[in-house]
PDB file of N, CA and C in Angstrom:
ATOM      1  N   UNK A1449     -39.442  23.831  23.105  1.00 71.00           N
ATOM      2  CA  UNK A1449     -38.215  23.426  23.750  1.00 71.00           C
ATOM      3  C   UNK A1449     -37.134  23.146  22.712  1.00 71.00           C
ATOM      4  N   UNK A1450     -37.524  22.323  21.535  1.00 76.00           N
ATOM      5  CA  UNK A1450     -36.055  22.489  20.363  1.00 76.00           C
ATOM      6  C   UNK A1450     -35.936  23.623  20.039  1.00 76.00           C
ATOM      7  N   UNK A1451     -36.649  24.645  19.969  1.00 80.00           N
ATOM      8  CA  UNK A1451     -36.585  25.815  19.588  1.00 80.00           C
ATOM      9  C   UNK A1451     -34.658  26.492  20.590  1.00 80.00           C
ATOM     10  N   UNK A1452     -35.706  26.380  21.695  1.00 83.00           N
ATOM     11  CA  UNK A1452     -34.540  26.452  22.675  1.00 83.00           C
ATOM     12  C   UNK A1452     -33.064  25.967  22.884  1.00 83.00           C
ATOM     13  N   UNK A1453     -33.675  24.359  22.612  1.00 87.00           N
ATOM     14  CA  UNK A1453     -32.148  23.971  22.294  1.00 87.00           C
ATOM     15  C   UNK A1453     -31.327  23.917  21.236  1.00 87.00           C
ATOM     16  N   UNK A1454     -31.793  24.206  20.174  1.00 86.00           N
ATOM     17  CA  UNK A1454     -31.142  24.799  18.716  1.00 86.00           C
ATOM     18  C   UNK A1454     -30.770  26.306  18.853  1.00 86.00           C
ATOM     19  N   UNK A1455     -31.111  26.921  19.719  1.00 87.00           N
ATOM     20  CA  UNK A1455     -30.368  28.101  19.816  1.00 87.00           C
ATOM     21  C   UNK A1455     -29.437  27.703  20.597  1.00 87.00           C
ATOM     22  N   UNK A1456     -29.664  27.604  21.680  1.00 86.00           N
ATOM     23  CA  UNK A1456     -28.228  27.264  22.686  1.00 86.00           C
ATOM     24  C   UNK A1456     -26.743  26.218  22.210  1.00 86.00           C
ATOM     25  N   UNK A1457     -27.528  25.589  21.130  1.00 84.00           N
ATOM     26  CA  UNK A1457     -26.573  24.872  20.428  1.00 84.00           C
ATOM     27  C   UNK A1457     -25.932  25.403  19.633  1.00 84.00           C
ATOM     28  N   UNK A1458     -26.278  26.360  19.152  1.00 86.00           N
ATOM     29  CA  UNK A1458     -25.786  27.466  17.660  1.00 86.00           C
ATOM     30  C   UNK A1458     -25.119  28.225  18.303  1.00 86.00           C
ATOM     31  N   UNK A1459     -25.538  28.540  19.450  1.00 84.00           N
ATOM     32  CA  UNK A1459     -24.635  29.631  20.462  1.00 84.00           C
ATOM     33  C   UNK A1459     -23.052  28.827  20.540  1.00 84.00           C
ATOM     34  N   UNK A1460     -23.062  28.059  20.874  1.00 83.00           N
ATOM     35  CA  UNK A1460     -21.845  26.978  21.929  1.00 83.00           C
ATOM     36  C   UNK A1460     -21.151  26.780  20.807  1.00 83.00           C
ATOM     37  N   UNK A1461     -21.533  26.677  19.501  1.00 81.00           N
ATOM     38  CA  UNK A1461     -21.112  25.906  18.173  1.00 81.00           C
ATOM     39  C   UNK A1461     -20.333  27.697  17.181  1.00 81.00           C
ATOM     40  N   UNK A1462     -21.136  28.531  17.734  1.00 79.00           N
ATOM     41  CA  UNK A1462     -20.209  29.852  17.319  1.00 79.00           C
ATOM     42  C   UNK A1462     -18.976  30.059  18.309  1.00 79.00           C
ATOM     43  N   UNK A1463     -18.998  30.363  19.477  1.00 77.00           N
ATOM     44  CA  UNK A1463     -18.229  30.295  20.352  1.00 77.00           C
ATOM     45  C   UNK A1463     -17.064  29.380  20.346  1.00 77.00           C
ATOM     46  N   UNK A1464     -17.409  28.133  19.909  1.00 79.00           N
ATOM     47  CA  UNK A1464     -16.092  27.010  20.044  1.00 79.00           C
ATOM     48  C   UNK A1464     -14.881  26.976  18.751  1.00 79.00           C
ATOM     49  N   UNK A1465     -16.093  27.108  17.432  1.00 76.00           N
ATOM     50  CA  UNK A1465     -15.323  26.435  16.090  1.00 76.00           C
ATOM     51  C   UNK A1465     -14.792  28.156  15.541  1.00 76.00           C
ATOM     52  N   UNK A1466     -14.265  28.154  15.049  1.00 65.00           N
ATOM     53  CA  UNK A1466     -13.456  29.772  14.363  1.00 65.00           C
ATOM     54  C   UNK A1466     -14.775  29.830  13.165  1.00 65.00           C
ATOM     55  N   UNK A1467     -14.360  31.334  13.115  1.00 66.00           N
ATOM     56  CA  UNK A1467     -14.879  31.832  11.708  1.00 66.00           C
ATOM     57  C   UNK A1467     -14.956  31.001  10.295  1.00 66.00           C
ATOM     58  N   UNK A1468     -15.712  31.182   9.290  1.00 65.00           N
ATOM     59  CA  UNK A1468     -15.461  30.544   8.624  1.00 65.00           C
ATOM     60  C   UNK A1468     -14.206  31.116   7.134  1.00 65.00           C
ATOM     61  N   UNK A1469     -13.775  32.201   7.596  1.00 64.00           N
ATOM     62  CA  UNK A1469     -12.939  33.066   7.029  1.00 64.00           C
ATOM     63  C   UNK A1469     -13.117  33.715   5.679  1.00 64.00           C
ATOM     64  N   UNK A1470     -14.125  34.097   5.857  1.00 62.00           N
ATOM     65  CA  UNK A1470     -15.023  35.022   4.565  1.00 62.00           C
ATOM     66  C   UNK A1470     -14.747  36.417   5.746  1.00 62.00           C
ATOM     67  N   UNK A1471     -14.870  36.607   6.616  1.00 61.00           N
ATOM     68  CA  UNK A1471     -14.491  37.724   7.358  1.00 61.00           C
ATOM     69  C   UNK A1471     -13.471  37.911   7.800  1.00 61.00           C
ATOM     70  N   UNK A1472     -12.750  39.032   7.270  1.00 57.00           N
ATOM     71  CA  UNK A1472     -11.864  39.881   7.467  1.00 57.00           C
ATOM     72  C   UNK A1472     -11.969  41.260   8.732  1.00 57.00           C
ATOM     73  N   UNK A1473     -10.821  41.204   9.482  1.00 59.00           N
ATOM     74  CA  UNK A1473     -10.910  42.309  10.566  1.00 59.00           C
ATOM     75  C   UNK A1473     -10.092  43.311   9.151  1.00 59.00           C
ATOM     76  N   UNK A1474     -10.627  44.363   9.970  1.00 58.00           N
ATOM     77  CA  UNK A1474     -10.871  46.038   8.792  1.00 58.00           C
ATOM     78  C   UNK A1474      -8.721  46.360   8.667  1.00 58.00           C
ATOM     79  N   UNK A1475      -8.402  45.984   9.918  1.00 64.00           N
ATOM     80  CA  UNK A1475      -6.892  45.689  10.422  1.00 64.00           C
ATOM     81  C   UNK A1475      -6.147  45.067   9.508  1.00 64.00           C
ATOM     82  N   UNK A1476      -6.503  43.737   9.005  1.00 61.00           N
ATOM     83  CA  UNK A1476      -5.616  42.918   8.168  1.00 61.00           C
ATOM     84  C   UNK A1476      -4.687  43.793   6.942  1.00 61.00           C
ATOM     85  N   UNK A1477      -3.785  42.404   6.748  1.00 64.00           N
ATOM     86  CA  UNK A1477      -2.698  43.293   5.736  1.00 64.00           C
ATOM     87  C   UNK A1477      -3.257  42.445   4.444  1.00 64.00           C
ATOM     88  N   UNK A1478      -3.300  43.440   3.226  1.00 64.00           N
ATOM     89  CA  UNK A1478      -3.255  42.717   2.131  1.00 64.00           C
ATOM     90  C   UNK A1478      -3.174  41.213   1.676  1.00 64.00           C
ATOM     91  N   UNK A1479      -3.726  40.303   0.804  1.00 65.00           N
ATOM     92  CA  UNK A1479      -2.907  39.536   0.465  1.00 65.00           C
ATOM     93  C   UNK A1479      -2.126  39.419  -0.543  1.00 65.00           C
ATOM     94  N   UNK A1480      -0.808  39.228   0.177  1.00 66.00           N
ATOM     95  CA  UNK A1480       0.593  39.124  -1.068  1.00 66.00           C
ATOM     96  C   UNK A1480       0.195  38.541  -2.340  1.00 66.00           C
ATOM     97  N   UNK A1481       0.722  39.026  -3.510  1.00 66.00           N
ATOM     98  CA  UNK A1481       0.004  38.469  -5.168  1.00 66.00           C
ATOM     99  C   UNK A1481       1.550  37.402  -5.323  1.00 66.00           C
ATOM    100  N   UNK A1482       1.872  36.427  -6.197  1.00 68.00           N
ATOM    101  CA  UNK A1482       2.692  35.966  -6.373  1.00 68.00           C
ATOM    102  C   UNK A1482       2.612  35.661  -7.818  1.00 68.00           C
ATOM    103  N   UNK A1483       4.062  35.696  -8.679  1.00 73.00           N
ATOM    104  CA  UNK A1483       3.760  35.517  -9.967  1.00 73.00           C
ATOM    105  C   UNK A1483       3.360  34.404 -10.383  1.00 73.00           C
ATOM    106  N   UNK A1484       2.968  33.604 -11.563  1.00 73.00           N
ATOM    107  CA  UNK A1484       2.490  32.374 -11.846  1.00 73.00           C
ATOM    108  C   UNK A1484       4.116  31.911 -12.429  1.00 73.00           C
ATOM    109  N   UNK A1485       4.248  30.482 -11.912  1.00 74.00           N
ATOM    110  CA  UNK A1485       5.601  29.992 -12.595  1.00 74.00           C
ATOM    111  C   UNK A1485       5.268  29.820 -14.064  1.00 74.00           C
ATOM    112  N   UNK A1486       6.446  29.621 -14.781  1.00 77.00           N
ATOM    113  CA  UNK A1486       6.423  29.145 -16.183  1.00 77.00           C
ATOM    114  C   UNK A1486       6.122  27.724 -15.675  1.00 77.00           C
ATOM    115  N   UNK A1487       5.162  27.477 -16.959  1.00 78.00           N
ATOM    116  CA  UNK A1487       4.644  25.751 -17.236  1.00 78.00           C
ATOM    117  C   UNK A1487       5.551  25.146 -18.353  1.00 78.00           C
ATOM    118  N   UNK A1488       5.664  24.120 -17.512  1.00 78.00           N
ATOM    119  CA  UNK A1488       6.803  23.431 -18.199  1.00 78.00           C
ATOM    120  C   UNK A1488       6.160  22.371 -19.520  1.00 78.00           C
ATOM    121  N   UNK A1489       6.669  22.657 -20.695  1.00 81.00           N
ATOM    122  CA  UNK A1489       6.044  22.076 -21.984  1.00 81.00           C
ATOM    123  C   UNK A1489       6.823  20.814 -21.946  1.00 81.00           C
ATOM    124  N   UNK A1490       6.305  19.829 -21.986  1.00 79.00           N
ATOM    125  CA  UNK A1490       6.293  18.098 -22.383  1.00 79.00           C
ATOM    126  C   UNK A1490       6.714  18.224 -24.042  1.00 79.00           C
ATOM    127  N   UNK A1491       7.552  18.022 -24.493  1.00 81.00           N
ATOM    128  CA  UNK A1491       7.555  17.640 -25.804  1.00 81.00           C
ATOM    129  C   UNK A1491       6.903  16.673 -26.130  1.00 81.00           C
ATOM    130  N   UNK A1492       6.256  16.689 -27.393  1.00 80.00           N
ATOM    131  CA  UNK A1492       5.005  15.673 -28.055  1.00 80.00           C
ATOM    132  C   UNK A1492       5.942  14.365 -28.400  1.00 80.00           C
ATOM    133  N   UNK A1493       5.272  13.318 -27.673  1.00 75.00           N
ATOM    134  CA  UNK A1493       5.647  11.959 -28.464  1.00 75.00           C
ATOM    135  C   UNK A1493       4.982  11.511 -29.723  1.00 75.00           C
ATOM    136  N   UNK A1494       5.117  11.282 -30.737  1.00 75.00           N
ATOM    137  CA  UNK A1494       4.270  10.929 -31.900  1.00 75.00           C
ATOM    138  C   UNK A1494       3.700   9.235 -31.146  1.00 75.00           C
ATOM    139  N   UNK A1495       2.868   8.368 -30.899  1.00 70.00           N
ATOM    140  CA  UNK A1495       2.407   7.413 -30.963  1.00 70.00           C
ATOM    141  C   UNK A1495       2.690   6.831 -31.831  1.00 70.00           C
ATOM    142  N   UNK A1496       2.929   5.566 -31.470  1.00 68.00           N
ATOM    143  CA  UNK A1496       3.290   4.245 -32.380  1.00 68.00           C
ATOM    144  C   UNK A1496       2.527   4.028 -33.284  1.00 68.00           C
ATOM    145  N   UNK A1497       2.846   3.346 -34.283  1.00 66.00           N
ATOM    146  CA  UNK A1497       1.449   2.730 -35.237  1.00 66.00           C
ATOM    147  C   UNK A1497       0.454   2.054 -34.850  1.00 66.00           C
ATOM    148  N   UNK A1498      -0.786   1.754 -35.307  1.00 63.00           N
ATOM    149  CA  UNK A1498      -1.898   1.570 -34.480  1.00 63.00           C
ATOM    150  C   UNK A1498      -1.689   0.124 -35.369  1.00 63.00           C
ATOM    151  N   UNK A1499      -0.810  -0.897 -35.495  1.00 69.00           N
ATOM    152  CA  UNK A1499      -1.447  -1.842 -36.126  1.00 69.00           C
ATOM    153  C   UNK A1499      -1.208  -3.035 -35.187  1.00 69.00           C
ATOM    154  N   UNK A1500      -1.868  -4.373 -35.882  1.00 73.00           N
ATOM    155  CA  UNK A1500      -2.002  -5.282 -34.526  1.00 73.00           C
ATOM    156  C   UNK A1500      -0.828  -6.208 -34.237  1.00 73.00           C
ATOM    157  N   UNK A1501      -0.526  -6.283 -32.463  1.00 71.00           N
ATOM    158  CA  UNK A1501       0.562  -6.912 -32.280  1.00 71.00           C
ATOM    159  C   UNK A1501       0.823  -8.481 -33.006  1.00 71.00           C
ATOM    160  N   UNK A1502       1.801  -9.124 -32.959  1.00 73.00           N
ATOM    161  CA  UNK A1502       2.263 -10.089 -33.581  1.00 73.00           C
ATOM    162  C   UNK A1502       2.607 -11.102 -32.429  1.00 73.00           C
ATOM    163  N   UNK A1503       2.463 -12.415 -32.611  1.00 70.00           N
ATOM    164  CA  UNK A1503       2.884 -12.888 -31.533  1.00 70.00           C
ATOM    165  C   UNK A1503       4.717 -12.852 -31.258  1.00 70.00           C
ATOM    166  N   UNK A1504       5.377 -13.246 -32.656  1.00 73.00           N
ATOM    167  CA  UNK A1504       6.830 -12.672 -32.316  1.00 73.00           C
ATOM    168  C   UNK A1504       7.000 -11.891 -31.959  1.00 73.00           C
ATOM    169  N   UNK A1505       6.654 -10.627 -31.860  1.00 71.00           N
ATOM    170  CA  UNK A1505       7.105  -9.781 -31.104  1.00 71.00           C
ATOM    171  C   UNK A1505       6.897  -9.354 -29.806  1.00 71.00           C
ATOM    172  N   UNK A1506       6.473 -10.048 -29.031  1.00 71.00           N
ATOM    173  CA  UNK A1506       6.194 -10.393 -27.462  1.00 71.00           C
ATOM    174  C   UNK A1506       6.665 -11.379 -26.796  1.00 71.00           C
ATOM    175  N   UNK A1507       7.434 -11.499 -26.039  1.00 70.00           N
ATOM    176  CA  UNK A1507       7.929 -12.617 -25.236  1.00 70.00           C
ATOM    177  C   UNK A1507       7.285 -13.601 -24.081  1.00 70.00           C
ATOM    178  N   UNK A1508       6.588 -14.492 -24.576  1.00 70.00           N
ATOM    179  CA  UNK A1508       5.735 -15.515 -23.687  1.00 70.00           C
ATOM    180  C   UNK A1508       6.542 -16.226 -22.994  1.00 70.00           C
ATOM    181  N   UNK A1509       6.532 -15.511 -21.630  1.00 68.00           N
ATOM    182  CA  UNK A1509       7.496 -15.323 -20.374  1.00 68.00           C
ATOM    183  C   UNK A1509       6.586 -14.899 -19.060  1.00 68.00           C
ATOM    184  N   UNK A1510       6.378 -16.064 -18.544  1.00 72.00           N
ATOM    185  CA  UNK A1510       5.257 -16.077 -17.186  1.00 72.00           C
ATOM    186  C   UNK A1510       6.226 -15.784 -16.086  1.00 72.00           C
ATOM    187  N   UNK A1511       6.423 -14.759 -15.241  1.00 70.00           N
ATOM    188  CA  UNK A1511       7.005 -14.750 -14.186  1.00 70.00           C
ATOM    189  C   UNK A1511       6.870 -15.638 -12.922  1.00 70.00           C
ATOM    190  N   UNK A1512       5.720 -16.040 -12.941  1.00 77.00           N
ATOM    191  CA  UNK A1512       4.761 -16.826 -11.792  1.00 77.00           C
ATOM    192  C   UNK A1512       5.232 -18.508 -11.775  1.00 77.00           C
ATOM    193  N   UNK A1513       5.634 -18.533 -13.497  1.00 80.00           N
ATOM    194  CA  UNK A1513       5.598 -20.099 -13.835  1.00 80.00           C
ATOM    195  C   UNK A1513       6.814 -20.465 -12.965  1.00 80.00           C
ATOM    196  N   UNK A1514       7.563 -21.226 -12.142  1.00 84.00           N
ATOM    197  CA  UNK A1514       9.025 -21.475 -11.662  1.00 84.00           C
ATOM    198  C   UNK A1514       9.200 -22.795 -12.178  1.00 84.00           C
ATOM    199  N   UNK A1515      10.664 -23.070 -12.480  1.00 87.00           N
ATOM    200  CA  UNK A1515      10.508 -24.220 -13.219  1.00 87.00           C
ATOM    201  C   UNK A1515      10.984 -25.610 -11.659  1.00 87.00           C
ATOM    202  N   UNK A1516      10.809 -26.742 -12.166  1.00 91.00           N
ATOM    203  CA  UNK A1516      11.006 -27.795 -11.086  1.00 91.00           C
ATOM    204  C   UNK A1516      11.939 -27.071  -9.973  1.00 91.00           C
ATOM    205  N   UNK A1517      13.672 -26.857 -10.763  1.00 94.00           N
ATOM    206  CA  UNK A1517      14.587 -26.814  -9.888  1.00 94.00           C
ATOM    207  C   UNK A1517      14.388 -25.477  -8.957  1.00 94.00           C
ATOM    208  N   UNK A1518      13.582 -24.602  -9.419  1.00 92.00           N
ATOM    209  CA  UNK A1518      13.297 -23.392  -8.608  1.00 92.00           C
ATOM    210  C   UNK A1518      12.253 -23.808  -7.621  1.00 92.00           C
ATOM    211  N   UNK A1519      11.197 -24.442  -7.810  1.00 93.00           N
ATOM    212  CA  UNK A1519      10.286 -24.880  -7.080  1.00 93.00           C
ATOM    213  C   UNK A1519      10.667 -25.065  -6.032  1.00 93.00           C
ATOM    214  N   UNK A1520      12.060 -26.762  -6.094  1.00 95.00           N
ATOM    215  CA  UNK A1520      12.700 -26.919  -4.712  1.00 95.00           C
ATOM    216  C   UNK A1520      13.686 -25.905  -4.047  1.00 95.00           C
ATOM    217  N   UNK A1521      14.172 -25.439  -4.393  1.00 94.00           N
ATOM    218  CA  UNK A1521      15.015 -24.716  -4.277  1.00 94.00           C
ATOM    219  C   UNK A1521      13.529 -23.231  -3.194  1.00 94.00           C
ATOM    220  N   UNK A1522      12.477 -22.591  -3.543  1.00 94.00           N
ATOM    221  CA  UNK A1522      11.855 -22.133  -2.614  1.00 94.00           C
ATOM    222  C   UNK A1522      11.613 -23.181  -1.878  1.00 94.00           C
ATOM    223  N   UNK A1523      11.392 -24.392  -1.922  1.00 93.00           N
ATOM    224  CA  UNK A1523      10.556 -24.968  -1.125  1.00 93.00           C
ATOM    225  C   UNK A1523      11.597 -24.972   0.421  1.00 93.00           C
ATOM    226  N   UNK A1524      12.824 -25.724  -0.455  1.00 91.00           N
ATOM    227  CA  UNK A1524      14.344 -25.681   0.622  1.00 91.00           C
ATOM    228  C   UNK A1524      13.767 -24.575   1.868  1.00 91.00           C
ATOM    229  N   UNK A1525      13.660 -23.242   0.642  1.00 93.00           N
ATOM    230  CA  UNK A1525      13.835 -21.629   1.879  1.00 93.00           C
ATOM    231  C   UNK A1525      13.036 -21.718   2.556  1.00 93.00           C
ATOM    232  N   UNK A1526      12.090 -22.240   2.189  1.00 93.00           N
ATOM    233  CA  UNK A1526      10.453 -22.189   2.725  1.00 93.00           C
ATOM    234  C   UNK A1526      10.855 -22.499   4.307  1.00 93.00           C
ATOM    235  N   UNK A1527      11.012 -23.744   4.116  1.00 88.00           N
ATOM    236  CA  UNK A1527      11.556 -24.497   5.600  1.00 88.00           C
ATOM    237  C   UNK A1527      12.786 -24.615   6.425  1.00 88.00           C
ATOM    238  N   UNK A1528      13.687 -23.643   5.639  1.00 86.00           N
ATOM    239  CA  UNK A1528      15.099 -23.046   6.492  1.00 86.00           C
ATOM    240  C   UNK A1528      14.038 -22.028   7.294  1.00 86.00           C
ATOM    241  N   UNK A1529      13.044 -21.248   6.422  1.00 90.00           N
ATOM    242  CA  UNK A1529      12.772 -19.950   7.431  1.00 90.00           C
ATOM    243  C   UNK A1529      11.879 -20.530   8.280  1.00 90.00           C
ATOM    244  N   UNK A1530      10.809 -21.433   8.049  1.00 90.00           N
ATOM    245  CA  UNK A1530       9.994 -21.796   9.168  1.00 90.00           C
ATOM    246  C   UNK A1530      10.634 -22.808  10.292  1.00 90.00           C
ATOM    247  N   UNK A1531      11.854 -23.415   9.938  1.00 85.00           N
ATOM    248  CA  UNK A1531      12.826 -23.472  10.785  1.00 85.00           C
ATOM    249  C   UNK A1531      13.393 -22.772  12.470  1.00 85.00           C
ATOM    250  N   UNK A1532      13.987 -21.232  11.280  1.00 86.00           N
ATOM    251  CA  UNK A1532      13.761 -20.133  12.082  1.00 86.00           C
ATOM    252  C   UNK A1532      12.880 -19.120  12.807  1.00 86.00           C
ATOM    253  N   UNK A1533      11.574 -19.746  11.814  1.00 88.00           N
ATOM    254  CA  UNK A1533      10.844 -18.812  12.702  1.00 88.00           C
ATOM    255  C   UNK A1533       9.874 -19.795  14.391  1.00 88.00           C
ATOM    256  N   UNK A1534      10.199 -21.059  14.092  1.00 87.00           N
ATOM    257  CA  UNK A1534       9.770 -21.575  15.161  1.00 87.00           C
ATOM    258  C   UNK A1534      10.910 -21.867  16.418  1.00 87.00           C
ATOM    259  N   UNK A1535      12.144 -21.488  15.670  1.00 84.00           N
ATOM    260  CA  UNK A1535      13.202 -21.745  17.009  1.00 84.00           C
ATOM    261  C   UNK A1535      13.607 -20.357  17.606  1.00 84.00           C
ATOM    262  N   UNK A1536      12.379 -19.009  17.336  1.00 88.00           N
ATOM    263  CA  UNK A1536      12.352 -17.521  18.327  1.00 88.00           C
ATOM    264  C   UNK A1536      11.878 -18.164  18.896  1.00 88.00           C
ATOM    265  N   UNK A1537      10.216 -19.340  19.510  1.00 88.00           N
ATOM    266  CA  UNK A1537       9.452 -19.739  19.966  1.00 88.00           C
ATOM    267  C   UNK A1537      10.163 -20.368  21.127  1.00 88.00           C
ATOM    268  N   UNK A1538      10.987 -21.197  20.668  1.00 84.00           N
ATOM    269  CA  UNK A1538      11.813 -22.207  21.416  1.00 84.00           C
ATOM    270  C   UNK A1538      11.372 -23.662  20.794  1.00 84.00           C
ATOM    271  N   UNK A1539      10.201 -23.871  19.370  1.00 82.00           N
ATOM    272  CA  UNK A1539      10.005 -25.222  19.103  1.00 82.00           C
ATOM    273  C   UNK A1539      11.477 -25.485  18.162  1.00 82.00           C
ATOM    274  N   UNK A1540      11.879 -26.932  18.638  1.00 78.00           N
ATOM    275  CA  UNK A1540      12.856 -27.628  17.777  1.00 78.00           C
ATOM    276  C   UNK A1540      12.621 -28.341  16.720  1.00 78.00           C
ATOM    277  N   UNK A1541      12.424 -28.041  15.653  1.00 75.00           N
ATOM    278  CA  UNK A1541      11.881 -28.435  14.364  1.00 75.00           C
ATOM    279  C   UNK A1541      12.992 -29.148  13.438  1.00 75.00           C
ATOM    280  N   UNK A1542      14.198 -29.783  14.438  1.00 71.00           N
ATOM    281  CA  UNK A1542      15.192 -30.245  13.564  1.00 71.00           C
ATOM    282  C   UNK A1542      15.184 -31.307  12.938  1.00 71.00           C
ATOM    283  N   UNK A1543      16.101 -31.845  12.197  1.00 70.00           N
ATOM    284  CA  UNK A1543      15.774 -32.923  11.329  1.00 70.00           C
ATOM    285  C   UNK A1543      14.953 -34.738  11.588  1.00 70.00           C
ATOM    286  N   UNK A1544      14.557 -34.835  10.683  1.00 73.00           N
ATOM    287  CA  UNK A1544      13.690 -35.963  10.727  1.00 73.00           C
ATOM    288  C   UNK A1544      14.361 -37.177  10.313  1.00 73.00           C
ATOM    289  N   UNK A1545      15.323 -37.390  10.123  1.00 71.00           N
ATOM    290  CA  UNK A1545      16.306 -37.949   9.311  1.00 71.00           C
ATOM    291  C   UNK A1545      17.914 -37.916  10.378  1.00 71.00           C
ATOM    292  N   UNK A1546      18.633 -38.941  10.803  1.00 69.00           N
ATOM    293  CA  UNK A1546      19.708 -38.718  10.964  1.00 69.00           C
ATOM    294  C   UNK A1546      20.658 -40.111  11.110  1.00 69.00           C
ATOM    295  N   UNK A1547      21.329 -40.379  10.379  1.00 75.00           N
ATOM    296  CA  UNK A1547      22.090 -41.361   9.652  1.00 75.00           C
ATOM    297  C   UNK A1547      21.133 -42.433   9.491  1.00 75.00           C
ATOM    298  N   UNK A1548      20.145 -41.770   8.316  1.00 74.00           N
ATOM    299  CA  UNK A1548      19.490 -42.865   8.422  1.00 74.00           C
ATOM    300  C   UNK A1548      18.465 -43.398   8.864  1.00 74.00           C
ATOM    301  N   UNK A1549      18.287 -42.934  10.326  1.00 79.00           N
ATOM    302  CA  UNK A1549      17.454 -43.614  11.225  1.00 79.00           C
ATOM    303  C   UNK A1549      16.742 -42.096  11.291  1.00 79.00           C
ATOM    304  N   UNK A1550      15.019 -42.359  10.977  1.00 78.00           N
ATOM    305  CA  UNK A1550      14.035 -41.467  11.487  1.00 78.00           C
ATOM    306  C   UNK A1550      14.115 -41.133  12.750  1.00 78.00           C
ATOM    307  N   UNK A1551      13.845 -40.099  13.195  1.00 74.00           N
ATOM    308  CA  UNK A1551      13.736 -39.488  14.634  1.00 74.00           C
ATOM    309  C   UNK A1551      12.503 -39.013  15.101  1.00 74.00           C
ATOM    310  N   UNK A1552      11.844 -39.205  15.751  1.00 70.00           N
ATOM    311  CA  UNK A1552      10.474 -39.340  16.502  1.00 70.00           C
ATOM    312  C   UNK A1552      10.703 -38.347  17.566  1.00 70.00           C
ATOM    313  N   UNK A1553       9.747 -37.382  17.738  1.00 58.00           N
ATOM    314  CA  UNK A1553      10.282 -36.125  18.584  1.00 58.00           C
ATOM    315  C   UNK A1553       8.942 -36.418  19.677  1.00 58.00           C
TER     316      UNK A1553
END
């Protein structure tokens, strides 16, 4: 019986999927040749000297580090935007503070 159904499967599986295009009808036209482009030559960079870096000559400069006044200054944005992003919601996240007197929501 697999016998059987491995043929009938091989059958259904020729029939459905195309050739695998190693065959050619006797009909077809040539295939067109096309010239090869010119390769484009890279001029040679000579490499730097192989000797070892120096610490002067590198700038010990952390992008990541922010100093105090930047800190607040995101922190500010931080909570202008979560501000905004809770008043699409409809929550009122306004101030906690107003002349003074805390406000209890």
């Amino acid at each position: 019986m697999r016998k059987h159904s491995a043929w009938i499967f091989e059958l259904l599986l020729r029939v459905l999927l195309p050739a695998r295009g190693r065959h050619r009808s006797t009909d077809a036209l040539p295939a067109v040749g096309c010239a090869d482009a010119p390769t484009l030559a890279l001029p040679r960079v000579p490499a730097r000297e192989s000797g070892l870096l120096r610490g002067e000559d590198s700038a010990l400069i952390r992008p990541y580090v922010l100093t105090p006044e930047e800190q607040q200054e995101q922190r500010l944005r931080r909570g202008r935007r979560r501000a905004l992003w809770l008043a699409t919601y409809g929550v009122d996240s306004g101030p906690r503070w107003i002349h003074g007197v805390e406000v209890v929501s």
